[in-house]
């Protein structure tokens, strides 16, 4: 059983990071930025918390996962600001700044005694703040696509796998509060940003960053649903229900965006 769980962690994480990489290249960095917020990694981590510890532990960790999303928002914003500041070693220094900023933010957050209301209000508030701060960034598409390099994809997947294995191995050591906060680490978003930045440009990675806050609402809805459903329905049904809620959010957001775009186009044609 432990060997099977180990394989599932690796296979699922590798599939997510490789899929997002291809999405960024062949669809758009904007789409990849939004879907990078889909709770794939958080779902995996919280599922294994529930499976390896118990559903109540996973439910409480899900609350801290929600508040930990605030750290992800600061992570992408620090990366953006650092990318504007540093001229040399841009990717390296931007990454270090973002990581240090993330751990500082979650260190502050771990002092907060959360309940479901507090856990939701904090990241939702920060999400709207960062949506406003990043609103002037352009959505830049990749016009001249570089052929996908399997070595790069493998390294990116390996990085994400390493992160997820670390955070799923520490719950008994650090307790549910820190375990939940660590489960929100951007182990999918960060590799996506790195490969887009290194392969293309910082303008393309800014497109990913701009759309991350909107995508992360799906993690908020997932973790909130999981914190309620795990004790009631168990890990398996609770996970399916929470994924359903997160999927409904993304579909509703996509429909709202399409409706808004169509209405705008109609107004422009009439004028």
Short mmCIF file of C-alpha atoms in Angstrom, two decimals:
data_model
loop_
_atom_site.label_atom_id
_atom_site.label_comp_id
_atom_site.label_asym_id
_atom_site.label_seq_id
_atom_site.Cartn_x
_atom_site.Cartn_y
_atom_site.Cartn_z
CA UNK A 1 0.00 0.00 0.00
CA UNK A 2 2.69 2.60 0.82
CA UNK A 3 4.41 1.83 -2.49
CA UNK A 4 1.14 2.34 -4.37
CA UNK A 5 0.50 5.68 -2.64
CA UNK A 6 4.04 6.78 -3.45
CA UNK A 7 3.50 5.95 -7.13
CA UNK A 8 0.15 7.78 -7.23
CA UNK A 9 1.71 10.93 -5.76
CA UNK A 10 4.46 10.95 -8.35
CA UNK A 11 2.26 10.07 -11.35
CA UNK A 12 -0.50 12.57 -10.52
CA UNK A 13 1.89 15.45 -9.86
CA UNK A 14 3.94 14.78 -12.99
CA UNK A 15 0.75 14.68 -15.08
CA UNK A 16 -0.42 18.03 -13.71
CA UNK A 17 2.81 19.93 -14.26
CA UNK A 18 3.39 18.51 -17.72
CA UNK A 19 -0.22 19.22 -18.70
CA UNK A 20 -0.04 22.84 -17.56
CA UNK A 21 3.23 23.30 -19.40
CA UNK A 22 1.65 22.11 -22.63
CA UNK A 23 -1.41 24.27 -21.97
CA UNK A 24 0.76 27.37 -21.61
CA UNK A 25 2.55 26.63 -24.88
CA UNK A 26 -0.32 25.48 -27.08
CA UNK A 27 -3.29 27.41 -25.66
CA UNK A 28 -2.10 30.46 -23.71
CA UNK A 29 -0.26 31.47 -20.52
CA UNK A 30 -3.54 33.08 -19.43
CA UNK A 31 -5.40 29.76 -19.53
CA UNK A 32 -2.51 28.05 -17.76
CA UNK A 33 -2.50 30.75 -15.07
CA UNK A 34 -6.20 30.30 -14.38
CA UNK A 35 -6.12 26.50 -14.41
CA UNK A 36 -2.94 26.40 -12.31
CA UNK A 37 -5.26 27.39 -9.48
CA UNK A 38 -7.33 24.24 -9.93
CA UNK A 39 -6.89 22.29 -6.68
CA UNK A 40 -5.02 19.33 -8.10
CA UNK A 41 -2.02 19.42 -5.79
CA UNK A 42 -4.01 20.59 -2.76
CA UNK A 43 -6.52 17.81 -3.41
CA UNK A 44 -3.74 15.22 -3.54
CA UNK A 45 -2.06 16.50 -0.40
CA UNK A 46 -5.26 16.79 1.66
CA UNK A 47 -6.45 13.39 0.40
CA UNK A 48 -3.29 11.72 1.65
CA UNK A 49 -3.48 13.61 4.94
CA UNK A 50 -6.91 12.05 5.41
CA UNK A 51 -5.82 8.63 4.22
CA UNK A 52 -2.60 8.45 6.21
CA UNK A 53 -3.82 10.26 9.36
CA UNK A 54 -7.63 10.67 9.53
CA UNK A 55 -10.48 12.68 7.88
CA UNK A 56 -10.76 15.10 10.83
CA UNK A 57 -7.06 15.96 10.56
CA UNK A 58 -7.47 16.54 6.80
CA UNK A 59 -10.58 18.68 7.37
CA UNK A 60 -8.77 20.95 9.82
CA UNK A 61 -5.73 21.08 7.55
CA UNK A 62 -8.07 22.16 4.72
CA UNK A 63 -8.99 25.26 6.72
CA UNK A 64 -5.31 26.19 7.02
CA UNK A 65 -4.89 25.34 3.35
CA UNK A 66 -7.43 28.06 2.60
CA UNK A 67 -5.62 30.68 4.63
CA UNK A 68 -2.31 29.46 3.20
CA UNK A 69 -3.52 30.57 -0.24
CA UNK A 70 -2.73 34.09 0.92
CA UNK A 71 0.91 33.03 0.91
CA UNK A 72 0.58 31.88 -2.72
CA UNK A 73 -0.83 35.27 -3.70
CA UNK A 74 2.10 37.03 -2.07
CA UNK A 75 4.45 34.51 -3.71
CA UNK A 76 3.38 35.38 -7.26
CA UNK A 77 3.28 39.10 -6.49
CA UNK A 78 6.79 39.08 -4.98
CA UNK A 79 8.00 37.18 -8.05
CA UNK A 80 6.45 39.82 -10.30
CA UNK A 81 7.94 42.76 -8.40
CA UNK A 82 11.36 41.12 -8.17
CA UNK A 83 11.32 40.40 -11.92
CA UNK A 84 10.92 44.13 -12.52
CA UNK A 85 13.68 45.01 -10.07
CA UNK A 86 16.53 42.65 -10.87
CA UNK A 87 18.37 42.92 -14.18
CA UNK A 88 20.87 40.10 -13.68
CA UNK A 89 20.02 36.57 -12.55
CA UNK A 90 16.38 37.57 -12.92
CA UNK A 91 14.82 34.11 -12.61
CA UNK A 92 17.02 33.05 -9.69
CA UNK A 93 16.61 36.23 -7.65
CA UNK A 94 12.90 36.47 -8.40
CA UNK A 95 12.45 32.88 -7.24
CA UNK A 96 14.42 33.44 -4.03
CA UNK A 97 12.47 36.61 -3.28
CA UNK A 98 9.16 34.85 -3.85
CA UNK A 99 10.10 31.83 -1.71
CA UNK A 100 11.40 33.94 1.17
CA UNK A 101 8.32 36.17 0.96
CA UNK A 102 6.04 33.13 0.96
CA UNK A 103 7.59 31.60 4.08
CA UNK A 104 7.52 34.96 5.86
CA UNK A 105 3.82 35.37 5.09
CA UNK A 106 2.85 31.87 6.21
CA UNK A 107 4.99 32.34 9.33
CA UNK A 108 2.77 35.33 10.15
CA UNK A 109 -0.37 33.39 9.22
CA UNK A 110 0.43 30.46 11.48
CA UNK A 111 -0.22 32.66 14.52
CA UNK A 112 -3.87 33.07 13.50
CA UNK A 113 -6.44 30.83 15.13
CA UNK A 114 -8.72 30.10 12.21
CA UNK A 115 -12.26 28.96 11.72
CA UNK A 116 -13.99 28.54 8.37
CA UNK A 117 -15.11 32.18 8.24
CA UNK A 118 -11.71 33.66 9.00
CA UNK A 119 -9.99 31.16 6.71
CA UNK A 120 -12.14 32.23 3.76
CA UNK A 121 -12.24 35.98 4.39
CA UNK A 122 -8.45 36.46 4.51
CA UNK A 123 -7.50 34.94 1.10
CA UNK A 124 -10.65 36.29 -0.59
CA UNK A 125 -9.73 39.78 0.58
CA UNK A 126 -6.14 39.41 -0.60
CA UNK A 127 -7.32 37.94 -3.92
CA UNK A 128 -9.28 41.07 -4.76
CA UNK A 129 -6.34 43.24 -3.69
CA UNK A 130 -3.94 41.41 -6.02
CA UNK A 131 -6.47 41.30 -8.87
CA UNK A 132 -6.52 45.09 -8.62
CA UNK A 133 -2.73 45.44 -8.33
CA UNK A 134 -2.15 43.22 -11.39
CA UNK A 135 -5.04 44.47 -13.52
CA UNK A 136 -2.86 46.57 -15.84
CA UNK A 137 -0.67 43.66 -16.91
CA UNK A 138 -1.31 42.60 -20.50
CA UNK A 139 -2.39 39.11 -21.51
CA UNK A 140 0.49 38.20 -23.80
CA UNK A 141 0.16 35.13 -26.00
CA UNK A 142 3.02 32.93 -27.10
CA UNK A 143 3.35 33.54 -30.84
CA UNK A 144 6.55 31.71 -31.66
CA UNK A 145 6.32 28.43 -29.81
CA UNK A 146 9.47 26.56 -28.91
CA UNK A 147 9.35 22.83 -29.36
CA UNK A 148 8.70 21.15 -26.04
CA UNK A 149 11.88 19.82 -24.47
CA UNK A 150 11.31 16.57 -22.57
CA UNK A 151 14.29 17.23 -20.34
CA UNK A 152 12.82 20.55 -19.20
CA UNK A 153 9.42 18.96 -18.64
CA UNK A 154 11.02 16.15 -16.64
CA UNK A 155 12.95 18.59 -14.45
CA UNK A 156 9.81 20.64 -13.87
CA UNK A 157 7.79 17.56 -12.98
CA UNK A 158 10.61 16.35 -10.71
CA UNK A 159 10.62 19.65 -8.84
CA UNK A 160 6.88 19.50 -8.25
CA UNK A 161 7.07 15.85 -7.18
CA UNK A 162 9.82 16.69 -4.68
CA UNK A 163 7.71 19.45 -3.14
CA UNK A 164 4.57 17.33 -2.85
CA UNK A 165 6.46 14.43 -1.27
CA UNK A 166 7.96 16.78 1.31
CA UNK A 167 4.67 18.38 2.32
CA UNK A 168 2.80 15.07 2.48
CA UNK A 169 5.46 13.56 4.76
CA UNK A 170 5.40 16.22 7.47
CA UNK A 171 1.88 16.27 9.00
CA UNK A 172 2.75 14.16 12.04
CA UNK A 173 5.89 16.24 12.62
CA UNK A 174 4.44 19.74 12.45
CA UNK A 175 0.74 19.36 13.27
CA UNK A 176 -2.40 20.21 11.32
CA UNK A 177 -1.84 23.98 11.30
CA UNK A 178 1.57 23.95 9.60
CA UNK A 179 0.59 20.94 7.50
CA UNK A 180 -2.36 22.86 6.09
CA UNK A 181 -0.26 25.94 5.41
CA UNK A 182 2.41 23.88 3.67
CA UNK A 183 -0.23 22.12 1.56
CA UNK A 184 -0.90 25.48 -0.13
CA UNK A 185 2.69 25.86 -1.37
CA UNK A 186 2.56 26.70 -5.12
CA UNK A 187 4.15 23.43 -6.18
CA UNK A 188 2.30 23.58 -9.51
CA UNK A 189 2.28 27.34 -10.10
CA UNK A 190 5.97 27.82 -9.32
CA UNK A 191 7.31 25.29 -11.85
CA UNK A 192 4.86 26.66 -14.43
CA UNK A 193 6.19 30.19 -13.87
CA UNK A 194 9.78 28.98 -14.13
CA UNK A 195 9.38 27.14 -17.41
CA UNK A 196 7.42 30.00 -19.02
CA UNK A 197 9.95 32.58 -17.80
CA UNK A 198 13.03 30.60 -18.85
CA UNK A 199 11.61 29.40 -22.16
CA UNK A 200 9.95 32.65 -23.24
CA UNK A 201 10.01 35.95 -21.33
CA UNK A 202 8.99 37.70 -18.14
CA UNK A 203 6.06 39.30 -20.02
CA UNK A 204 4.67 35.82 -20.63
CA UNK A 205 5.14 34.82 -17.00
CA UNK A 206 3.41 38.07 -15.98
CA UNK A 207 0.37 36.82 -17.94
CA UNK A 208 0.39 33.66 -15.82
CA UNK A 209 0.78 35.71 -12.63
CA UNK A 210 -2.04 38.09 -13.53
CA UNK A 211 -4.53 35.22 -13.79
CA UNK A 212 -3.42 33.22 -10.76
CA UNK A 213 -5.59 35.14 -8.20
CA UNK A 214 -8.75 34.38 -10.18
CA UNK A 215 -7.81 30.71 -10.52
CA UNK A 216 -7.06 30.36 -6.82
CA UNK A 217 -10.72 30.92 -5.96
CA UNK A 218 -11.19 27.31 -7.07
CA UNK A 219 -8.75 26.20 -4.35
CA UNK A 220 -10.67 28.24 -1.80
CA UNK A 221 -13.96 26.62 -2.79
CA UNK A 222 -12.34 23.17 -2.87
CA UNK A 223 -10.73 23.39 0.55
CA UNK A 224 -13.85 24.90 2.13
CA UNK A 225 -15.97 22.08 0.70
CA UNK A 226 -13.40 19.49 1.81
CA UNK A 227 -13.28 20.85 5.36
CA UNK A 228 -17.05 20.33 5.56
CA UNK A 229 -17.37 17.09 3.57
CA UNK A 230 -14.46 15.04 4.95
CA UNK A 231 -15.92 14.47 8.44
CA UNK A 232 -19.41 13.89 7.01
CA UNK A 233 -18.73 11.69 3.99
CA UNK A 234 -15.17 10.48 4.37
CA UNK A 235 -12.09 11.08 2.23
CA UNK A 236 -13.26 9.51 -1.05
CA UNK A 237 -16.72 11.04 -1.37
CA UNK A 238 -15.55 14.23 0.30
CA UNK A 239 -12.82 14.64 -2.31
CA UNK A 240 -15.24 14.04 -5.19
CA UNK A 241 -17.74 16.53 -3.79
CA UNK A 242 -15.05 19.16 -3.23
CA UNK A 243 -13.66 18.69 -6.76
CA UNK A 244 -17.20 19.09 -8.09
CA UNK A 245 -17.60 22.41 -6.28
CA UNK A 246 -14.24 23.69 -7.57
CA UNK A 247 -15.11 22.61 -11.13
CA UNK A 248 -18.47 24.37 -10.98
CA UNK A 249 -16.69 27.58 -9.95
CA UNK A 250 -14.28 27.45 -12.91
CA UNK A 251 -17.07 26.65 -15.38
CA UNK A 252 -19.19 29.49 -14.00
CA UNK A 253 -16.24 31.88 -14.24
CA UNK A 254 -15.53 30.82 -17.84
CA UNK A 255 -19.16 31.36 -18.81
CA UNK A 256 -19.21 34.78 -17.10
CA UNK A 257 -16.05 35.83 -18.96
CA UNK A 258 -17.46 34.70 -22.30
CA UNK A 259 -20.73 36.52 -21.67
CA UNK A 260 -18.89 39.69 -20.67
CA UNK A 261 -16.63 39.50 -23.73
CA UNK A 262 -19.60 38.96 -26.06
CA UNK A 263 -21.49 41.89 -24.56
CA UNK A 264 -18.44 44.10 -24.93
CA UNK A 265 -18.00 43.07 -28.57
CA UNK A 266 -21.67 43.79 -29.24
CA UNK A 267 -21.39 47.27 -27.76
CA UNK A 268 -18.29 47.99 -29.85
CA UNK A 269 -20.06 46.88 -33.05
CA UNK A 270 -23.07 49.09 -32.32
CA UNK A 271 -20.86 52.09 -31.62
#
